[in-house]
Short mmCIF file of C-alpha atoms in Angstrom, two decimals:
data_model
loop_
_atom_site.label_atom_id
_atom_site.label_comp_id
_atom_site.label_asym_id
_atom_site.label_seq_id
_atom_site.Cartn_x
_atom_site.Cartn_y
_atom_site.Cartn_z
CA MET A 1 139.65 90.98 93.08
CA GLU A 2 143.36 91.38 93.72
CA VAL A 3 144.58 93.80 91.04
CA SER A 4 143.06 96.73 89.17
CA ASN A 5 144.60 98.81 86.42
CA ALA A 6 144.30 102.59 86.25
CA SER A 7 141.17 102.42 84.06
CA LEU A 8 140.38 102.00 80.36
CA TYR A 9 138.21 103.98 77.94
CA ASP A 10 134.83 102.46 78.76
CA GLY A 11 133.05 99.21 79.59
CA GLY A 12 133.13 97.90 76.01
CA THR A 13 136.83 98.49 75.34
CA ALA A 14 137.67 97.08 78.77
CA LEU A 15 135.84 93.89 77.78
CA ALA A 16 137.70 93.72 74.47
CA GLU A 17 141.03 94.08 76.29
CA ALA A 18 139.96 91.32 78.68
CA CYS A 19 139.38 89.00 75.68
CA GLN A 20 142.88 89.63 74.37
CA MET A 21 144.23 89.05 77.84
CA ALA A 22 142.46 85.68 78.05
CA ILE A 23 143.75 84.69 74.59
CA HIS A 24 147.34 85.51 75.63
CA ALA A 25 146.99 83.77 79.00
CA THR A 26 145.57 80.49 77.64
CA ASP A 27 147.10 80.36 74.15
CA ARG A 28 143.64 79.49 72.80
CA ASP A 29 141.62 81.47 70.28
CA ARG A 30 137.92 81.07 70.96
CA ILE A 31 135.64 83.09 73.21
CA VAL A 32 132.10 82.04 74.19
CA VAL A 33 129.84 85.04 74.80
CA ASP A 34 126.63 84.86 76.80
CA GLY A 35 123.73 86.53 74.98
CA GLY A 36 123.07 88.57 78.12
CA VAL A 37 126.19 90.65 77.45
CA ASN A 38 125.34 94.16 76.27
CA PRO A 39 124.89 93.97 72.45
CA VAL A 40 126.82 97.24 72.07
CA TYR A 41 129.76 95.60 73.83
CA ARG A 42 129.43 92.57 71.53
CA LYS A 43 129.60 94.88 68.51
CA MET A 44 132.66 96.55 70.02
CA LEU A 45 134.31 93.14 70.51
CA ASP A 46 133.82 92.37 66.81
CA CYS A 47 135.18 95.76 65.79
CA TYR A 48 138.13 95.72 68.20
CA THR A 49 139.28 92.22 67.24
CA ALA A 50 138.39 92.26 63.52
CA ASN A 51 142.03 91.79 62.47
CA LEU A 52 142.95 89.31 65.18
CA SER A 53 142.38 85.58 64.92
CA ILE A 54 139.79 85.36 67.67
CA SER A 55 136.49 83.61 67.08
CA PHE A 56 133.40 84.44 69.08
CA THR A 57 130.45 82.13 69.69
CA GLU A 58 127.33 83.78 71.04
CA ILE A 59 124.87 81.77 73.13
CA PRO A 60 121.35 83.26 73.18
CA VAL A 61 119.75 83.76 76.57
CA THR A 62 116.79 81.69 77.66
CA GLN A 63 114.01 83.59 79.45
CA GLY A 64 116.46 86.49 79.79
CA GLN A 65 119.02 84.35 81.64
CA SER A 66 122.30 82.64 80.77
CA ASP A 67 121.57 79.32 79.06
CA ARG A 68 123.81 77.13 81.19
CA GLY A 69 123.38 73.88 79.29
CA HIS A 70 124.08 75.51 75.94
CA ILE A 71 127.11 77.44 77.26
CA LEU A 72 128.67 74.30 78.76
CA ASP A 73 128.01 72.34 75.55
CA GLU A 74 130.00 74.92 73.59
CA LEU A 75 133.14 74.69 75.73
CA ASP A 76 136.00 72.89 73.99
CA GLU A 77 139.80 72.69 74.06
CA ASN A 78 140.10 75.88 71.96
CA THR A 79 137.97 77.97 74.30
CA ALA A 80 140.01 80.62 76.09
CA ALA A 81 137.22 82.30 78.02
CA VAL A 82 133.51 82.69 78.61
CA ILE A 83 132.10 86.20 78.90
CA LEU A 84 129.19 86.75 81.28
CA GLN A 85 127.45 89.89 82.52
CA ASN A 86 125.82 90.55 85.89
CA PRO A 87 123.25 92.03 86.00
CA ASN A 88 122.91 91.23 82.32
CA PHE A 89 121.67 93.52 79.53
CA PHE A 90 118.06 92.80 80.54
CA GLY A 91 118.83 93.71 84.16
CA VAL A 92 118.57 90.07 85.22
CA VAL A 93 120.59 89.17 88.30
CA ASP A 94 122.40 85.85 88.30
CA ASN A 95 124.81 83.76 90.34
CA HIS A 96 127.26 82.39 87.79
CA SER A 97 129.26 80.26 90.23
CA ASP A 98 128.19 77.02 88.50
CA ILE A 99 129.45 78.25 85.11
CA VAL A 100 132.72 79.47 86.69
CA GLU A 101 133.29 76.05 88.25
CA ALA A 102 132.63 74.21 84.99
CA CYS A 103 134.95 76.56 83.06
CA HIS A 104 137.81 76.21 85.52
CA ALA A 105 137.54 72.42 85.36
CA ARG A 106 138.35 72.76 81.64
CA GLY A 107 141.12 75.37 82.05
CA ILE A 108 138.87 78.11 80.67
CA LEU A 109 138.91 81.62 82.12
CA VAL A 110 135.76 83.52 83.04
CA ILE A 111 135.36 87.19 82.23
CA GLN A 112 132.48 88.99 83.88
CA SER A 113 131.23 92.44 82.99
CA VAL A 114 129.51 93.97 86.00
CA TYR A 115 127.49 97.02 86.94
CA PRO A 116 129.49 98.55 89.80
CA ALA A 117 126.62 100.00 91.88
CA ALA A 118 124.92 96.59 91.92
CA MET A 119 128.06 95.01 93.33
CA ALA A 120 127.37 96.69 96.68
CA LEU A 121 124.46 94.29 97.04
CA LEU A 122 125.13 91.33 94.75
CA LYS A 123 127.65 88.54 95.05
CA PRO A 124 130.95 90.01 93.85
CA PRO A 125 132.81 88.21 91.04
CA GLY A 126 135.85 87.64 93.27
CA GLU A 127 133.68 85.60 95.63
CA ILE A 128 132.67 83.15 92.90
CA GLY A 129 136.15 82.85 91.35
CA VAL A 130 135.83 85.01 88.21
CA ASP A 131 139.24 85.61 86.59
CA ILE A 132 138.81 88.99 84.90
CA VAL A 133 136.21 91.60 85.79
CA THR A 134 135.42 94.61 83.62
CA GLY A 135 132.68 97.17 83.53
CA GLU A 136 131.48 100.66 82.85
CA GLY A 137 132.07 103.17 85.64
CA GLN A 138 129.83 105.97 84.33
CA SER A 139 127.28 105.39 87.06
CA LEU A 140 129.91 106.19 89.70
CA GLY A 141 129.29 109.92 89.62
CA ILE A 142 130.31 110.57 85.99
CA PRO A 143 127.89 112.87 84.11
CA LEU A 144 126.21 111.47 80.98
CA SER A 145 127.76 114.29 78.90
CA PHE A 146 126.02 113.18 75.69
CA GLY A 147 128.01 109.94 75.54
CA GLY A 148 131.37 110.47 77.21
CA PRO A 149 134.09 110.55 78.34
CA TYR A 150 133.32 107.64 80.64
CA LEU A 151 135.35 105.13 82.53
CA GLY A 152 136.15 101.48 81.91
CA PHE A 153 137.53 99.43 84.74
CA MET A 154 139.36 96.12 84.78
CA THR A 155 140.42 93.92 87.66
CA THR A 156 141.95 90.48 87.81
CA THR A 157 143.74 87.98 90.01
CA ARG A 158 147.39 88.15 91.02
CA SER A 159 148.16 85.10 88.85
CA LEU A 160 147.12 87.00 85.71
CA VAL A 161 148.69 90.35 86.55
CA ARG A 162 151.51 90.04 84.01
CA LYS A 163 148.96 89.61 81.23
CA MET A 164 146.96 92.65 82.23
CA PRO A 165 146.95 95.70 79.92
CA GLY A 166 147.10 99.34 80.96
CA ARG A 167 148.77 101.20 83.76
CA LEU A 168 149.42 99.44 87.07
CA VAL A 169 150.33 101.29 90.23
CA GLY A 170 152.22 99.44 92.93
CA ARG A 171 152.77 100.25 96.59
CA THR A 172 156.37 100.15 97.73
CA THR A 173 158.93 101.95 99.93
CA ASP A 174 161.59 104.42 98.79
CA ARG A 175 165.30 104.58 99.80
CA GLN A 176 164.37 106.32 103.03
CA GLY A 177 161.86 103.62 103.87
CA LYS A 178 158.90 105.89 103.18
CA GLU A 179 155.77 104.41 101.65
CA SER A 180 155.33 105.39 98.01
CA PHE A 181 153.43 104.49 94.85
CA VAL A 182 155.01 103.79 91.46
CA LEU A 183 153.98 102.67 88.00
CA THR A 184 154.95 99.03 88.08
CA LEU A 185 155.38 95.85 85.98
CA GLN A 186 155.91 98.01 82.91
CA ALA A 187 157.75 95.24 81.06
CA ARG A 188 154.23 94.01 80.24
CA GLU A 189 153.60 97.09 78.19
CA GLN A 190 155.20 98.49 75.07
CA HIS A 191 157.89 100.35 77.06
CA ILE A 192 160.31 97.45 76.79
CA ARG A 193 159.09 94.63 74.56
CA ARG A 194 156.77 96.29 72.10
CA SER A 195 156.26 93.16 69.99
CA LYS A 196 155.34 91.16 73.09
CA ALA A 197 153.32 93.86 74.80
CA THR A 198 150.17 92.79 76.58
CA SER A 199 148.39 95.61 74.84
CA ASN A 200 149.25 98.91 73.28
CA ILE A 201 146.67 100.74 75.30
CA CYS A 202 148.29 103.40 77.46
CA THR A 203 145.57 105.98 77.64
CA ASN A 204 143.31 105.80 80.63
CA GLN A 205 140.49 107.88 81.96
CA ALA A 206 142.41 109.21 84.95
CA LEU A 207 140.16 112.23 85.50
CA CYS A 208 136.99 110.12 85.34
CA ALA A 209 138.64 107.47 87.54
CA LEU A 210 139.49 110.14 90.12
CA ARG A 211 135.91 111.38 90.05
CA ALA A 212 134.56 107.84 90.50
CA HIS A 213 137.02 107.34 93.35
CA ILE A 214 135.79 110.47 95.12
CA TYR A 215 132.17 109.41 94.52
CA LEU A 216 132.86 106.05 96.19
CA CYS A 217 134.61 107.79 99.10
CA VAL A 218 131.67 110.13 99.63
CA LEU A 219 129.11 107.33 99.59
CA GLY A 220 131.36 105.01 101.56
CA LYS A 221 130.69 101.47 102.66
CA SER A 222 127.14 101.97 103.96
CA GLY A 223 126.16 104.60 101.38
CA LEU A 224 126.89 102.39 98.38
CA ARG A 225 124.88 99.56 99.91
CA GLU A 226 121.97 101.93 100.62
CA LEU A 227 122.16 103.22 97.05
CA ALA A 228 121.99 99.68 95.67
CA LYS A 229 119.03 98.84 97.92
CA LEU A 230 117.25 101.99 96.80
CA CYS A 231 117.82 101.11 93.12
CA TYR A 232 116.46 97.61 93.72
CA ALA A 233 113.40 98.89 95.62
CA LYS A 234 112.55 101.42 92.89
CA THR A 235 112.92 98.76 90.18
CA CYS A 236 110.54 96.46 92.07
CA TYR A 237 108.05 99.30 92.51
CA ALA A 238 108.20 100.19 88.80
CA LYS A 239 107.59 96.54 87.88
CA SER A 240 104.53 96.44 90.15
CA ARG A 241 103.13 99.55 88.42
CA PHE A 242 103.69 98.15 84.91
CA ARG A 243 102.16 94.79 85.83
CA ALA A 244 98.90 96.64 86.51
CA ILE A 245 98.68 98.15 83.00
CA PRO A 246 96.32 96.19 80.70
CA GLY A 247 98.22 94.76 77.71
CA VAL A 248 101.64 95.21 79.30
CA GLU A 249 103.56 92.17 80.47
CA VAL A 250 106.62 92.38 82.71
CA MET A 251 109.04 89.65 81.73
CA GLU A 252 109.69 87.68 84.88
CA SER A 253 112.57 85.30 85.36
CA ASN A 254 115.27 85.96 87.94
CA PRO A 255 115.11 89.19 89.96
CA THR A 256 116.28 92.31 88.15
CA PHE A 257 118.37 95.28 89.19
CA ASN A 258 117.79 98.76 87.70
CA GLU A 259 116.53 97.40 84.38
CA PHE A 260 113.76 95.08 83.30
CA THR A 261 111.97 94.11 80.11
CA ILE A 262 108.30 94.67 79.33
CA ARG A 263 106.23 93.41 76.39
CA VAL A 264 103.82 95.98 75.02
CA PRO A 265 100.91 95.47 72.59
CA ILE A 266 102.36 97.84 69.93
CA ASP A 267 105.79 98.37 68.39
CA ALA A 268 108.05 99.47 71.26
CA GLY A 269 109.74 102.07 69.04
CA ASP A 270 106.37 103.65 68.21
CA LEU A 271 105.41 103.59 71.89
CA ALA A 272 108.69 105.26 72.83
CA GLY A 273 108.04 107.97 70.23
CA LEU A 274 104.56 108.67 71.63
CA LEU A 275 105.87 108.87 75.18
CA VAL A 276 108.73 111.17 74.17
CA GLU A 277 106.05 113.57 72.86
CA ARG A 278 104.70 113.57 76.42
CA GLY A 279 108.11 114.36 77.89
CA ILE A 280 109.03 110.82 78.95
CA ALA A 281 112.00 108.84 77.64
CA PRO A 282 110.62 105.38 78.40
CA GLY A 283 113.55 103.11 77.61
CA LEU A 284 115.26 101.17 74.88
CA PRO A 285 113.18 99.38 72.20
CA LEU A 286 114.85 95.96 72.00
CA GLY A 287 113.96 95.28 68.35
CA ARG A 288 116.99 97.40 67.49
CA PHE A 289 119.26 94.67 68.88
CA TYR A 290 117.16 91.51 68.83
CA PRO A 291 115.13 90.56 65.73
CA GLY A 292 111.66 89.47 66.77
CA MET A 293 111.63 91.65 69.89
CA GLN A 294 109.90 94.64 68.24
CA ASN A 295 107.30 94.73 71.02
CA TYR A 296 109.79 94.65 73.87
CA LEU A 297 111.05 97.65 75.78
CA LEU A 298 113.96 97.74 78.24
CA VAL A 299 113.08 100.08 81.09
CA ALA A 300 115.64 101.53 83.53
CA VAL A 301 114.87 102.88 86.98
CA THR A 302 117.59 104.18 89.28
CA GLU A 303 117.74 105.93 92.65
CA LYS A 304 117.23 109.23 90.80
CA ARG A 305 113.59 108.46 90.06
CA THR A 306 110.92 109.24 92.65
CA LYS A 307 107.74 107.31 93.32
CA TYR A 308 105.89 110.19 91.64
CA ASP A 309 108.11 109.96 88.51
CA ILE A 310 107.51 106.22 88.24
CA GLY A 311 103.75 106.64 88.78
CA THR A 312 103.55 109.36 86.12
CA PHE A 313 105.48 107.17 83.69
CA ALA A 314 103.08 104.24 84.26
CA GLU A 315 99.99 106.48 83.96
CA GLU A 316 101.23 108.06 80.72
CA MET A 317 102.01 104.65 79.25
CA GLU A 318 98.55 103.38 80.14
CA SER A 319 97.00 106.50 78.61
CA VAL A 320 99.01 106.14 75.36
CA LEU A 321 98.08 102.47 75.03
CA ARG A 322 94.39 103.20 75.65
CA HIS A 323 94.17 105.70 72.76
CA MET B 1 150.60 111.85 104.06
CA SER B 2 148.28 109.12 105.31
CA LEU B 3 146.02 107.08 103.05
CA LEU B 4 142.24 107.41 102.91
CA PHE B 5 141.90 103.97 104.49
CA ASP B 6 144.08 105.10 107.42
CA LYS B 7 141.74 108.06 107.94
CA SER B 8 138.58 105.93 107.71
CA VAL B 9 136.34 105.91 110.78
CA PRO B 10 133.58 103.25 111.04
CA GLY B 11 130.11 104.74 110.61
CA ARG B 12 131.29 108.01 109.03
CA HIS B 13 129.88 109.04 105.66
CA GLY B 14 129.96 112.06 103.39
CA PHE B 15 126.49 111.95 101.89
CA ARG B 16 123.01 111.07 103.05
CA LEU B 17 120.74 109.47 100.47
CA PRO B 18 117.05 110.44 100.41
CA LYS B 19 114.76 108.03 102.28
CA SER B 20 113.03 105.49 100.10
CA ASP B 21 109.56 106.65 99.00
CA VAL B 22 108.52 103.24 97.66
CA PRO B 23 107.40 100.08 99.49
CA GLU B 24 110.09 97.76 100.80
CA PRO B 25 110.50 94.97 98.20
CA LEU B 26 110.80 91.28 98.94
CA PRO B 27 114.47 90.59 99.69
CA LEU B 28 116.66 89.01 97.06
CA ASP B 29 117.50 85.35 97.51
CA ARG B 30 120.69 84.96 99.57
CA SER B 31 122.40 83.08 96.74
CA TYR B 32 122.56 86.37 94.81
CA LEU B 33 123.80 88.50 97.69
CA ARG B 34 127.28 89.33 98.86
CA GLU B 35 128.16 88.21 102.36
CA GLU B 36 130.14 91.25 103.51
CA ASP B 37 129.97 94.92 102.63
CA ALA B 38 132.32 96.19 99.94
CA PRO B 39 135.54 97.27 101.70
CA LEU B 40 135.21 101.00 101.09
CA CYS B 41 136.53 103.74 103.37
CA GLU B 42 134.18 105.68 105.66
CA LEU B 43 134.86 109.43 105.67
CA SER B 44 133.07 112.74 105.99
CA GLU B 45 132.90 115.20 103.11
CA LEU B 46 135.45 117.40 104.90
CA ASP B 47 137.88 114.48 105.36
CA ILE B 48 137.64 113.73 101.65
CA MET B 49 137.99 117.33 100.52
CA ARG B 50 141.07 117.90 102.72
CA HIS B 51 142.68 114.68 101.54
CA PHE B 52 142.37 115.49 97.85
CA ILE B 53 143.33 119.16 98.31
CA GLU B 54 146.49 118.04 100.14
CA LEU B 55 147.20 115.57 97.35
CA SER B 56 146.73 118.24 94.69
CA HIS B 57 149.22 120.53 96.46
CA ARG B 58 151.82 117.77 96.19
CA ASN B 59 151.31 117.39 92.47
CA HIS B 60 154.14 118.61 90.25
CA SER B 61 152.83 120.28 87.14
CA ILE B 62 153.61 122.94 84.60
CA ASP B 63 152.06 125.49 86.97
CA SER B 64 154.52 124.65 89.76
CA GLY B 65 157.81 123.89 87.99
CA PHE B 66 159.65 122.60 84.95
CA TYR B 67 157.56 120.13 82.99
CA GLN B 68 158.93 118.38 79.96
#
């Protein structure tokens, strides 16, 4: 992508700002949201835009993936943007280039929420023509800290830079011809034309952004790729262990990164409770977000988990389900 | 003061990840994969530490002067 701002609060608020940006850029008022977008983000979109005239249409996923046919059917002349996520909430990896192409043919922008570590391996949104990219930067070396502060990021194309909210830093030269950096294009913000401001967000997570920046420097080009490969390998190993447990089904569609869904023979919330008693936090019961998915559990495996950890997790789950 | 990208040296890195202890998975289909590595800088831990310490010394703050 060509431009990034100096960060936003978190992945959800960054996505909400991207929606407003798309509304301003297209002068349309409808956003189509893929059901694979994090449901917490979708809730935040509703909350953030409750008093704005923006309508959202959510398209349920099919087999954990973006339902292309349904998404394209929903596009009309009032649609400002389509929101996609890669990997999506279920960890499913996708190549959304076909959706991007169809949207652009209708003058519709594409917003993609991405998981930054996965981008070291997966096709980056800039390569497939996405217009606005947002995401949560917590995984870039920011501690969990019981829920925050975290780091939202937002990038876009040069053609949309004047619609972008938040702080922008530009590279220029001073009177002596020395290279310098300045806050730039501030007429977009409330400094000059408050009523026409792109957004009234000024706060950013500079400390968290600095930490993420240092994290990326330390890992570097090859380190981030190795990290992503390690995450992918551990996810595949975990899936192979869960496939072997009687009564457990790993939901298979596209490949997954870090997260994947399993179906268990009992209520996933009850299972999670039993495993917590054994010292294992197994994942997120999906019934909380998706009615009818009471027996589904979203499991996450990152580079932090060892083969032994994953094996113990699988053995404990098998033991709980047997009794 | 030069930028991190000016200091970058191909092949240098500041952290070594642990070796994978799980079997090598089947590779992802190429349609999902990026073609080139992310354009990040390549620096040692010492390069990075010195860069940010130098930057911090250039920062004007209430500890170093008048701050409104």
